């Protein structure tokens, strides 16, 4: 589901496509290499370990339905192939699900970079541990007050 593949690409077509997909609980949509995610404001069975495994084991994640794990898989693949740092930009309004998206990407990276066997160790030096240790920093940014939004509501007043 790539918006760029539509016969007519316009703002109206984009909004219509996203609305239709959202009603089908398909919250992810491609626009070329950009992934649009719409916050469903409810738990959906889209991020299970089975779904993660499907994207981790795929030859080409672009052949699978659009998903946050496809972005993460592409970043991990490029990291390993090119041996260069990778960046995923997550942008959106307050309440759009940016923090949740970042956590899902981090969980994918942590899982996809685990040693193949328990003998490989799960010590503090593994990539998995390093990725998971970034969570407090992510939470600090997510809870920060900005000019547009006072996120102190996340701390239960």
Tab-separated table of C-alpha atoms in Angstrom, residues 4 14 23-25 36 57 76 80 96 98 102 112 123 126 128 135 145:
chain	number	residue	atom	x	y	z
A	4	UNK	CA	2.659	6.883	-4.806
A	14	UNK	CA	-3.899	10.477	0.438
A	23	UNK	CA	-10.999	1.531	9.183
A	24	UNK	CA	-9.438	-1.814	8.205
A	25	UNK	CA	-7.010	-1.484	11.163
A	36	UNK	CA	2.875	7.009	7.688
A	57	UNK	CA	13.004	-13.228	8.396
A	76	UNK	CA	19.321	-2.908	10.791
A	80	UNK	CA	25.047	-4.410	8.902
A	96	UNK	CA	0.520	10.789	17.524
A	98	UNK	CA	6.030	8.944	18.396
A	102	UNK	CA	10.417	4.627	18.827
A	112	UNK	CA	17.109	-8.647	15.602
A	123	UNK	CA	25.736	-9.301	28.954
A	126	UNK	CA	25.477	-6.758	23.695
A	128	UNK	CA	20.421	-5.575	22.706
A	135	UNK	CA	14.923	3.874	26.916
A	145	UNK	CA	7.818	20.270	28.349
